[in-house]
């Protein structure tokens, strides 16, 4: 039976090393570390490089990376767009040095005044930037995965996300189940899974009631993860899944993993 690798995201307000150590011993296969402020900027991660690499090796782990979700890669100000592309390139370089296998990128979703011309320019700027970032990732042995975002507006909902994924050559996709559930429920979750299955290289699991991006433990809210797991089992999904559980008590990330493993039929 195909089985994914399960991991957890580290705490935004701890260094990468501190974040990994507080999740140590729960049986995760990998950690998704934050490559962003306040404690995970590339410069700060470089200071921990030796310790991070040793910790990962000693604990038989591997790493994924998660840069800022607010990068303005579709800005109409070309200098700002290029600056954010360069920030992502720096994140790719530190990822290569730390042995990070996959790096998450979000589309730029700033809401502009209504008008097709604004929306089209934003789409094309996203495509241009994502192409540069994805190509740079390939050159450095880092897989770029594009994450869906929770949006009620038509811009950067399902249609625009698909447009980006279809127009950046070789770009892989990360489906965040919680994000897909917000506003539109389980029908939207399966809409994303079915449409992008051939390109999905990573998943984010967390729970919510369909109104806010709560990032609560699996089973705490209304997402039907049993049906999600059944779908993934049928598709023989065996890539990676991160539990993005934003609770102070890290036991809940482990409990969430055990629930999902139980649904998968493994202990």
Short mmCIF file of the C-alpha atoms (twelve columns), coordinates in Angstrom:
data_MODEL
# 
_entry.id   MODEL 
# 
loop_
_atom_site.group_PDB 
_atom_site.id 
_atom_site.type_symbol 
_atom_site.label_atom_id 
_atom_site.label_alt_id 
_atom_site.label_comp_id 
_atom_site.label_asym_id 
_atom_site.label_seq_id 
_atom_site.Cartn_x 
_atom_site.Cartn_y 
_atom_site.Cartn_z 
_atom_site.pdbx_PDB_model_num 
ATOM 1   C CA . UNK A 1   0.000   0.000  0.000   1 
ATOM 2   C CA . UNK A 2   1.272   3.444  -0.941  1 
ATOM 3   C CA . UNK A 3   1.839   5.598  2.101   1 
ATOM 4   C CA . UNK A 4   2.837   9.278  2.207   1 
ATOM 5   C CA . UNK A 5   5.555   10.786 4.358   1 
ATOM 6   C CA . UNK A 6   4.126   12.773 7.259   1 
ATOM 7   C CA . UNK A 7   5.602   15.974 8.670   1 
ATOM 8   C CA . UNK A 8   4.827   19.019 10.787  1 
ATOM 9   C CA . UNK A 9   5.452   22.729 10.388  1 
ATOM 10  C CA . UNK A 10  7.713   24.489 12.866  1 
ATOM 11  C CA . UNK A 11  6.690   27.411 15.050  1 
ATOM 12  C CA . UNK A 12  6.857   30.900 13.518  1 
ATOM 13  C CA . UNK A 13  8.157   32.357 16.775  1 
ATOM 14  C CA . UNK A 14  11.022  29.910 17.290  1 
ATOM 15  C CA . UNK A 15  14.242  29.307 15.418  1 
ATOM 16  C CA . UNK A 16  14.244  26.360 13.035  1 
ATOM 17  C CA . UNK A 17  16.329  24.321 15.463  1 
ATOM 18  C CA . UNK A 18  14.086  25.136 18.433  1 
ATOM 19  C CA . UNK A 19  11.001  24.360 16.369  1 
ATOM 20  C CA . UNK A 20  12.327  20.988 15.280  1 
ATOM 21  C CA . UNK A 21  13.431  20.030 18.788  1 
ATOM 22  C CA . UNK A 22  9.990   20.664 20.275  1 
ATOM 23  C CA . UNK A 23  8.514   18.320 17.636  1 
ATOM 24  C CA . UNK A 24  11.212  15.699 18.152  1 
ATOM 25  C CA . UNK A 25  10.050  12.277 19.277  1 
ATOM 26  C CA . UNK A 26  6.576   12.378 17.746  1 
ATOM 27  C CA . UNK A 27  7.530   10.148 14.820  1 
ATOM 28  C CA . UNK A 28  7.346   12.652 11.968  1 
ATOM 29  C CA . UNK A 29  9.268   11.851 8.792   1 
ATOM 30  C CA . UNK A 30  10.167  15.460 8.070   1 
ATOM 31  C CA . UNK A 31  9.716   19.045 9.206   1 
ATOM 32  C CA . UNK A 32  8.530   21.989 7.140   1 
ATOM 33  C CA . UNK A 33  10.647  24.847 8.433   1 
ATOM 34  C CA . UNK A 34  9.806   28.494 7.947   1 
ATOM 35  C CA . UNK A 35  12.136  30.441 5.664   1 
ATOM 36  C CA . UNK A 36  10.859  33.832 6.755   1 
ATOM 37  C CA . UNK A 37  10.904  36.455 9.471   1 
ATOM 38  C CA . UNK A 38  11.248  36.768 12.376  1 
ATOM 39  C CA . UNK A 39  13.568  33.784 13.014  1 
ATOM 40  C CA . UNK A 40  13.871  31.983 9.676   1 
ATOM 41  C CA . UNK A 41  15.292  34.515 7.249   1 
ATOM 42  C CA . UNK A 42  18.049  33.054 5.035   1 
ATOM 43  C CA . UNK A 43  20.730  34.922 6.974   1 
ATOM 44  C CA . UNK A 44  19.518  33.584 10.324  1 
ATOM 45  C CA . UNK A 45  19.151  30.052 8.962   1 
ATOM 46  C CA . UNK A 46  22.739  30.194 7.727   1 
ATOM 47  C CA . UNK A 47  23.895  30.787 11.309  1 
ATOM 48  C CA . UNK A 48  22.213  27.508 12.291  1 
ATOM 49  C CA . UNK A 49  23.244  25.619 9.152   1 
ATOM 50  C CA . UNK A 50  25.641  23.157 10.770  1 
ATOM 51  C CA . UNK A 51  23.340  22.404 13.712  1 
ATOM 52  C CA . UNK A 52  20.274  21.985 11.472  1 
ATOM 53  C CA . UNK A 53  22.063  19.573 9.142   1 
ATOM 54  C CA . UNK A 54  23.401  17.537 12.080  1 
ATOM 55  C CA . UNK A 55  19.976  17.387 13.765  1 
ATOM 56  C CA . UNK A 56  18.282  16.230 10.561  1 
ATOM 57  C CA . UNK A 57  20.910  13.544 9.959   1 
ATOM 58  C CA . UNK A 58  20.931  12.273 13.546  1 
ATOM 59  C CA . UNK A 59  17.136  11.944 13.571  1 
ATOM 60  C CA . UNK A 60  16.796  10.418 10.082  1 
ATOM 61  C CA . UNK A 61  14.643  13.298 8.855   1 
ATOM 62  C CA . UNK A 62  14.381  15.468 5.780   1 
ATOM 63  C CA . UNK A 63  13.243  19.080 5.335   1 
ATOM 64  C CA . UNK A 64  10.776  21.166 3.382   1 
ATOM 65  C CA . UNK A 65  10.755  24.966 3.383   1 
ATOM 66  C CA . UNK A 66  8.029   27.585 3.632   1 
ATOM 67  C CA . UNK A 67  8.938   31.193 2.681   1 
ATOM 68  C CA . UNK A 68  6.593   34.189 3.272   1 
ATOM 69  C CA . UNK A 69  3.077   33.908 1.871   1 
ATOM 70  C CA . UNK A 70  2.879   37.640 1.198   1 
ATOM 71  C CA . UNK A 71  5.565   37.936 -1.488  1 
ATOM 72  C CA . UNK A 72  4.578   40.536 -4.098  1 
ATOM 73  C CA . UNK A 73  5.692   38.540 -7.126  1 
ATOM 74  C CA . UNK A 74  2.912   40.012 -9.293  1 
ATOM 75  C CA . UNK A 75  3.506   43.642 -8.387  1 
ATOM 76  C CA . UNK A 76  3.008   46.161 -11.180 1 
ATOM 77  C CA . UNK A 77  6.112   47.914 -9.859  1 
ATOM 78  C CA . UNK A 78  8.814   45.998 -11.697 1 
ATOM 79  C CA . UNK A 79  11.446  46.766 -9.075  1 
ATOM 80  C CA . UNK A 80  9.263   45.271 -6.331  1 
ATOM 81  C CA . UNK A 81  8.430   42.217 -8.441  1 
ATOM 82  C CA . UNK A 82  12.108  41.569 -9.159  1 
ATOM 83  C CA . UNK A 83  13.040  42.117 -5.513  1 
ATOM 84  C CA . UNK A 84  10.591  39.435 -4.384  1 
ATOM 85  C CA . UNK A 85  11.780  37.024 -7.080  1 
ATOM 86  C CA . UNK A 86  15.308  37.573 -5.776  1 
ATOM 87  C CA . UNK A 87  14.095  36.889 -2.226  1 
ATOM 88  C CA . UNK A 88  12.706  33.549 -3.381  1 
ATOM 89  C CA . UNK A 89  15.953  32.796 -5.199  1 
ATOM 90  C CA . UNK A 90  17.830  33.416 -1.951  1 
ATOM 91  C CA . UNK A 91  15.411  31.045 -0.212  1 
ATOM 92  C CA . UNK A 92  16.186  28.431 -2.877  1 
ATOM 93  C CA . UNK A 93  19.923  28.886 -2.313  1 
ATOM 94  C CA . UNK A 94  19.618  28.381 1.453   1 
ATOM 95  C CA . UNK A 95  17.321  25.418 0.778   1 
ATOM 96  C CA . UNK A 96  20.015  23.787 -1.315  1 
ATOM 97  C CA . UNK A 97  22.572  24.333 1.464   1 
ATOM 98  C CA . UNK A 98  20.265  22.875 4.124   1 
ATOM 99  C CA . UNK A 99  19.140  19.943 1.998   1 
ATOM 100 C CA . UNK A 100 15.539  21.179 1.750   1 
ATOM 101 C CA . UNK A 101 13.774  19.074 -0.902  1 
ATOM 102 C CA . UNK A 102 10.663  21.170 -1.582  1 
ATOM 103 C CA . UNK A 103 9.937   24.877 -1.227  1 
ATOM 104 C CA . UNK A 104 6.453   26.368 -1.002  1 
ATOM 105 C CA . UNK A 105 5.488   29.413 -3.061  1 
ATOM 106 C CA . UNK A 106 2.194   31.324 -2.910  1 
ATOM 107 C CA . UNK A 107 0.733   33.318 -5.783  1 
ATOM 108 C CA . UNK A 108 0.628   37.064 -5.199  1 
ATOM 109 C CA . UNK A 109 -2.979  37.747 -4.298  1 
ATOM 110 C CA . UNK A 110 -3.155  41.456 -3.510  1 
ATOM 111 C CA . UNK A 111 -6.594  42.712 -4.486  1 
ATOM 112 C CA . UNK A 112 -6.484  45.474 -7.098  1 
ATOM 113 C CA . UNK A 113 -9.381  47.715 -8.176  1 
ATOM 114 C CA . UNK A 114 -11.943 45.827 -10.219 1 
ATOM 115 C CA . UNK A 115 -11.116 45.616 -13.868 1 
ATOM 116 C CA . UNK A 116 -10.023 42.885 -16.238 1 
ATOM 117 C CA . UNK A 117 -6.870  44.768 -17.257 1 
ATOM 118 C CA . UNK A 118 -5.603  44.806 -13.657 1 
ATOM 119 C CA . UNK A 119 -6.461  41.149 -13.169 1 
ATOM 120 C CA . UNK A 120 -4.801  40.063 -16.415 1 
ATOM 121 C CA . UNK A 121 -1.600  41.968 -15.639 1 
ATOM 122 C CA . UNK A 122 -1.506  40.359 -12.217 1 
ATOM 123 C CA . UNK A 123 -1.935  36.891 -13.711 1 
ATOM 124 C CA . UNK A 124 0.837   37.431 -16.239 1 
ATOM 125 C CA . UNK A 125 3.210   38.897 -13.639 1 
ATOM 126 C CA . UNK A 126 2.585   35.856 -11.444 1 
ATOM 127 C CA . UNK A 127 3.373   33.565 -14.360 1 
ATOM 128 C CA . UNK A 128 6.570   35.449 -15.200 1 
ATOM 129 C CA . UNK A 129 7.797   35.377 -11.604 1 
ATOM 130 C CA . UNK A 130 6.801   31.774 -10.959 1 
ATOM 131 C CA . UNK A 131 8.587   30.688 -14.134 1 
ATOM 132 C CA . UNK A 132 11.785  32.389 -12.953 1 
ATOM 133 C CA . UNK A 133 11.466  30.904 -9.463  1 
ATOM 134 C CA . UNK A 134 10.626  27.410 -10.720 1 
ATOM 135 C CA . UNK A 135 13.528  27.392 -13.190 1 
ATOM 136 C CA . UNK A 136 15.911  28.564 -10.471 1 
ATOM 137 C CA . UNK A 137 14.637  25.796 -8.209  1 
ATOM 138 C CA . UNK A 138 15.300  23.181 -10.893 1 
ATOM 139 C CA . UNK A 139 18.840  24.499 -11.329 1 
ATOM 140 C CA . UNK A 140 19.454  24.071 -7.586  1 
ATOM 141 C CA . UNK A 141 17.724  20.725 -7.065  1 
ATOM 142 C CA . UNK A 142 14.773  22.198 -5.147  1 
ATOM 143 C CA . UNK A 143 11.192  21.369 -6.168  1 
ATOM 144 C CA . UNK A 144 8.888   24.412 -6.124  1 
ATOM 145 C CA . UNK A 145 5.287   23.712 -5.087  1 
ATOM 146 C CA . UNK A 146 2.553   26.306 -5.653  1 
ATOM 147 C CA . UNK A 147 0.047   26.554 -2.788  1 
ATOM 148 C CA . UNK A 148 -3.649  27.381 -3.188  1 
ATOM 149 C CA . UNK A 149 -4.906  30.270 -1.080  1 
ATOM 150 C CA . UNK A 150 -8.292  30.843 0.593   1 
ATOM 151 C CA . UNK A 151 -10.053 33.472 -1.496  1 
ATOM 152 C CA . UNK A 152 -13.745 34.258 -1.826  1 
ATOM 153 C CA . UNK A 153 -13.175 36.651 -4.704  1 
ATOM 154 C CA . UNK A 154 -12.979 35.369 -8.263  1 
ATOM 155 C CA . UNK A 155 -9.372  36.539 -8.603  1 
ATOM 156 C CA . UNK A 156 -7.064  33.784 -7.365  1 
ATOM 157 C CA . UNK A 157 -9.815  31.345 -6.760  1 
ATOM 158 C CA . UNK A 158 -9.806  27.982 -8.523  1 
ATOM 159 C CA . UNK A 159 -9.728  29.333 -12.087 1 
ATOM 160 C CA . UNK A 160 -6.745  31.605 -11.611 1 
ATOM 161 C CA . UNK A 161 -4.840  28.986 -9.619  1 
ATOM 162 C CA . UNK A 162 -5.341  26.520 -12.458 1 
ATOM 163 C CA . UNK A 163 -4.249  29.146 -14.983 1 
ATOM 164 C CA . UNK A 164 -0.964  29.608 -13.118 1 
ATOM 165 C CA . UNK A 165 -0.357  25.890 -12.683 1 
ATOM 166 C CA . UNK A 166 -1.071  25.233 -16.361 1 
ATOM 167 C CA . UNK A 167 1.137   28.040 -17.661 1 
ATOM 168 C CA . UNK A 168 4.354   27.529 -15.712 1 
ATOM 169 C CA . UNK A 169 6.205   24.633 -17.305 1 
ATOM 170 C CA . UNK A 170 6.876   21.775 -14.904 1 
ATOM 171 C CA . UNK A 171 5.474   23.552 -11.837 1 
ATOM 172 C CA . UNK A 172 4.282   21.222 -9.073  1 
ATOM 173 C CA . UNK A 173 1.265   21.925 -6.890  1 
ATOM 174 C CA . UNK A 174 0.583   21.947 -3.155  1 
ATOM 175 C CA . UNK A 175 -3.069  21.594 -2.200  1 
ATOM 176 C CA . UNK A 176 -3.855  22.985 1.232   1 
ATOM 177 C CA . UNK A 177 -7.013  21.109 2.207   1 
ATOM 178 C CA . UNK A 178 -8.007  23.685 4.810   1 
ATOM 179 C CA . UNK A 179 -7.692  26.536 2.331   1 
ATOM 180 C CA . UNK A 180 -9.772  24.709 -0.266  1 
ATOM 181 C CA . UNK A 181 -12.496 24.099 2.333   1 
ATOM 182 C CA . UNK A 182 -12.939 27.770 3.283   1 
ATOM 183 C CA . UNK A 183 -16.112 29.381 1.850   1 
ATOM 184 C CA . UNK A 184 -16.966 26.489 -0.487  1 
ATOM 185 C CA . UNK A 185 -16.783 23.300 1.594   1 
ATOM 186 C CA . UNK A 186 -15.951 19.728 0.638   1 
ATOM 187 C CA . UNK A 187 -17.101 20.089 -2.965  1 
ATOM 188 C CA . UNK A 188 -14.309 22.597 -3.470  1 
ATOM 189 C CA . UNK A 189 -11.772 20.341 -1.732  1 
ATOM 190 C CA . UNK A 190 -12.459 17.571 -4.235  1 
ATOM 191 C CA . UNK A 191 -12.568 20.039 -7.097  1 
ATOM 192 C CA . UNK A 192 -8.942  20.918 -6.341  1 
ATOM 193 C CA . UNK A 193 -7.827  17.352 -5.689  1 
ATOM 194 C CA . UNK A 194 -9.376  15.972 -8.875  1 
ATOM 195 C CA . UNK A 195 -8.166  18.805 -11.098 1 
ATOM 196 C CA . UNK A 196 -4.561  18.857 -9.891  1 
ATOM 197 C CA . UNK A 197 -3.886  15.256 -8.884  1 
ATOM 198 C CA . UNK A 198 -1.253  14.661 -11.591 1 
ATOM 199 C CA . UNK A 199 0.672   17.739 -10.403 1 
ATOM 200 C CA . UNK A 200 0.218   17.409 -6.641  1 
ATOM 201 C CA . UNK A 201 3.581   16.928 -4.936  1 
ATOM 202 C CA . UNK A 202 2.645   18.048 -1.423  1 
ATOM 203 C CA . UNK A 203 -0.398  18.537 0.817   1 
ATOM 204 C CA . UNK A 204 -1.220  20.605 3.904   1 
ATOM 205 C CA . UNK A 205 -3.664  19.150 6.438   1 
ATOM 206 C CA . UNK A 206 -5.471  21.139 9.147   1 
ATOM 207 C CA . UNK A 207 -9.079  21.717 10.140  1 
ATOM 208 C CA . UNK A 208 -11.603 24.570 10.078  1 
ATOM 209 C CA . UNK A 209 -15.346 25.230 9.920   1 
ATOM 210 C CA . UNK A 210 -15.213 26.685 6.415   1 
ATOM 211 C CA . UNK A 211 -15.191 30.338 7.470   1 
ATOM 212 C CA . UNK A 212 -11.712 31.168 8.794   1 
ATOM 213 C CA . UNK A 213 -8.203  29.824 8.224   1 
ATOM 214 C CA . UNK A 214 -8.103  28.343 11.738  1 
ATOM 215 C CA . UNK A 215 -5.368  25.695 11.336  1 
ATOM 216 C CA . UNK A 216 -6.875  23.526 14.068  1 
ATOM 217 C CA . UNK A 217 -6.231  19.814 14.745  1 
ATOM 218 C CA . UNK A 218 -7.760  17.133 12.521  1 
ATOM 219 C CA . UNK A 219 -11.222 16.238 13.801  1 
ATOM 220 C CA . UNK A 220 -11.732 19.500 15.668  1 
ATOM 221 C CA . UNK A 221 -13.939 21.059 12.981  1 
ATOM 222 C CA . UNK A 222 -15.913 20.069 9.896   1 
ATOM 223 C CA . UNK A 223 -13.506 18.884 7.178   1 
ATOM 224 C CA . UNK A 224 -14.302 15.299 6.173   1 
ATOM 225 C CA . UNK A 225 -10.783 13.890 6.187   1 
ATOM 226 C CA . UNK A 226 -12.010 10.300 5.942   1 
ATOM 227 C CA . UNK A 227 -13.274 10.980 2.430   1 
ATOM 228 C CA . UNK A 228 -10.069 12.878 1.583   1 
ATOM 229 C CA . UNK A 229 -7.924  9.934  2.690   1 
ATOM 230 C CA . UNK A 230 -10.081 7.461  0.787   1 
ATOM 231 C CA . UNK A 231 -9.640  9.523  -2.373  1 
ATOM 232 C CA . UNK A 232 -5.871  9.743  -1.881  1 
ATOM 233 C CA . UNK A 233 -5.586  6.018  -1.176  1 
ATOM 234 C CA . UNK A 234 -7.388  5.211  -4.414  1 
ATOM 235 C CA . UNK A 235 -4.989  7.519  -6.255  1 
ATOM 236 C CA . UNK A 236 -2.010  5.834  -4.503  1 
ATOM 237 C CA . UNK A 237 -0.758  9.167  -3.223  1 
ATOM 238 C CA . UNK A 238 2.672   8.632  -1.653  1 
ATOM 239 C CA . UNK A 239 4.243   12.089 -1.599  1 
ATOM 240 C CA . UNK A 240 4.391   14.361 1.476   1 
ATOM 241 C CA . UNK A 241 1.795   15.730 3.897   1 
ATOM 242 C CA . UNK A 242 2.467   18.500 6.420   1 
ATOM 243 C CA . UNK A 243 0.242   18.957 9.450   1 
ATOM 244 C CA . UNK A 244 -0.048  22.743 9.743   1 
ATOM 245 C CA . UNK A 245 -1.557  22.744 13.219  1 
ATOM 246 C CA . UNK A 246 -1.218  26.139 14.885  1 
ATOM 247 C CA . UNK A 247 -1.647  25.229 18.549  1 
ATOM 248 C CA . UNK A 248 0.653   25.963 21.461  1 
ATOM 249 C CA . UNK A 249 0.534   22.315 22.524  1 
ATOM 250 C CA . UNK A 250 2.437   20.360 19.845  1 
ATOM 251 C CA . UNK A 251 0.758   17.094 20.903  1 
ATOM 252 C CA . UNK A 252 -2.104  18.078 18.602  1 
ATOM 253 C CA . UNK A 253 0.090   17.778 15.507  1 
ATOM 254 C CA . UNK A 254 0.977   14.233 16.559  1 
ATOM 255 C CA . UNK A 255 -2.647  13.386 17.401  1 
ATOM 256 C CA . UNK A 256 -3.668  14.671 13.971  1 
ATOM 257 C CA . UNK A 257 -1.070  12.459 12.306  1 
ATOM 258 C CA . UNK A 258 -2.235  9.403  14.238  1 
ATOM 259 C CA . UNK A 259 -5.836  10.070 13.201  1 
ATOM 260 C CA . UNK A 260 -4.846  10.268 9.535   1 
ATOM 261 C CA . UNK A 261 -2.667  7.155  9.778   1 
ATOM 262 C CA . UNK A 262 -5.632  5.340  11.284  1 
ATOM 263 C CA . UNK A 263 -7.783  6.398  8.346   1 
ATOM 264 C CA . UNK A 264 -5.028  5.111  6.047   1 
ATOM 265 C CA . UNK A 265 -5.151  1.787  7.863   1 
ATOM 266 C CA . UNK A 266 -1.717  1.890  9.454   1 
ATOM 267 C CA . UNK A 267 -0.564  2.191  13.070  1 
# 
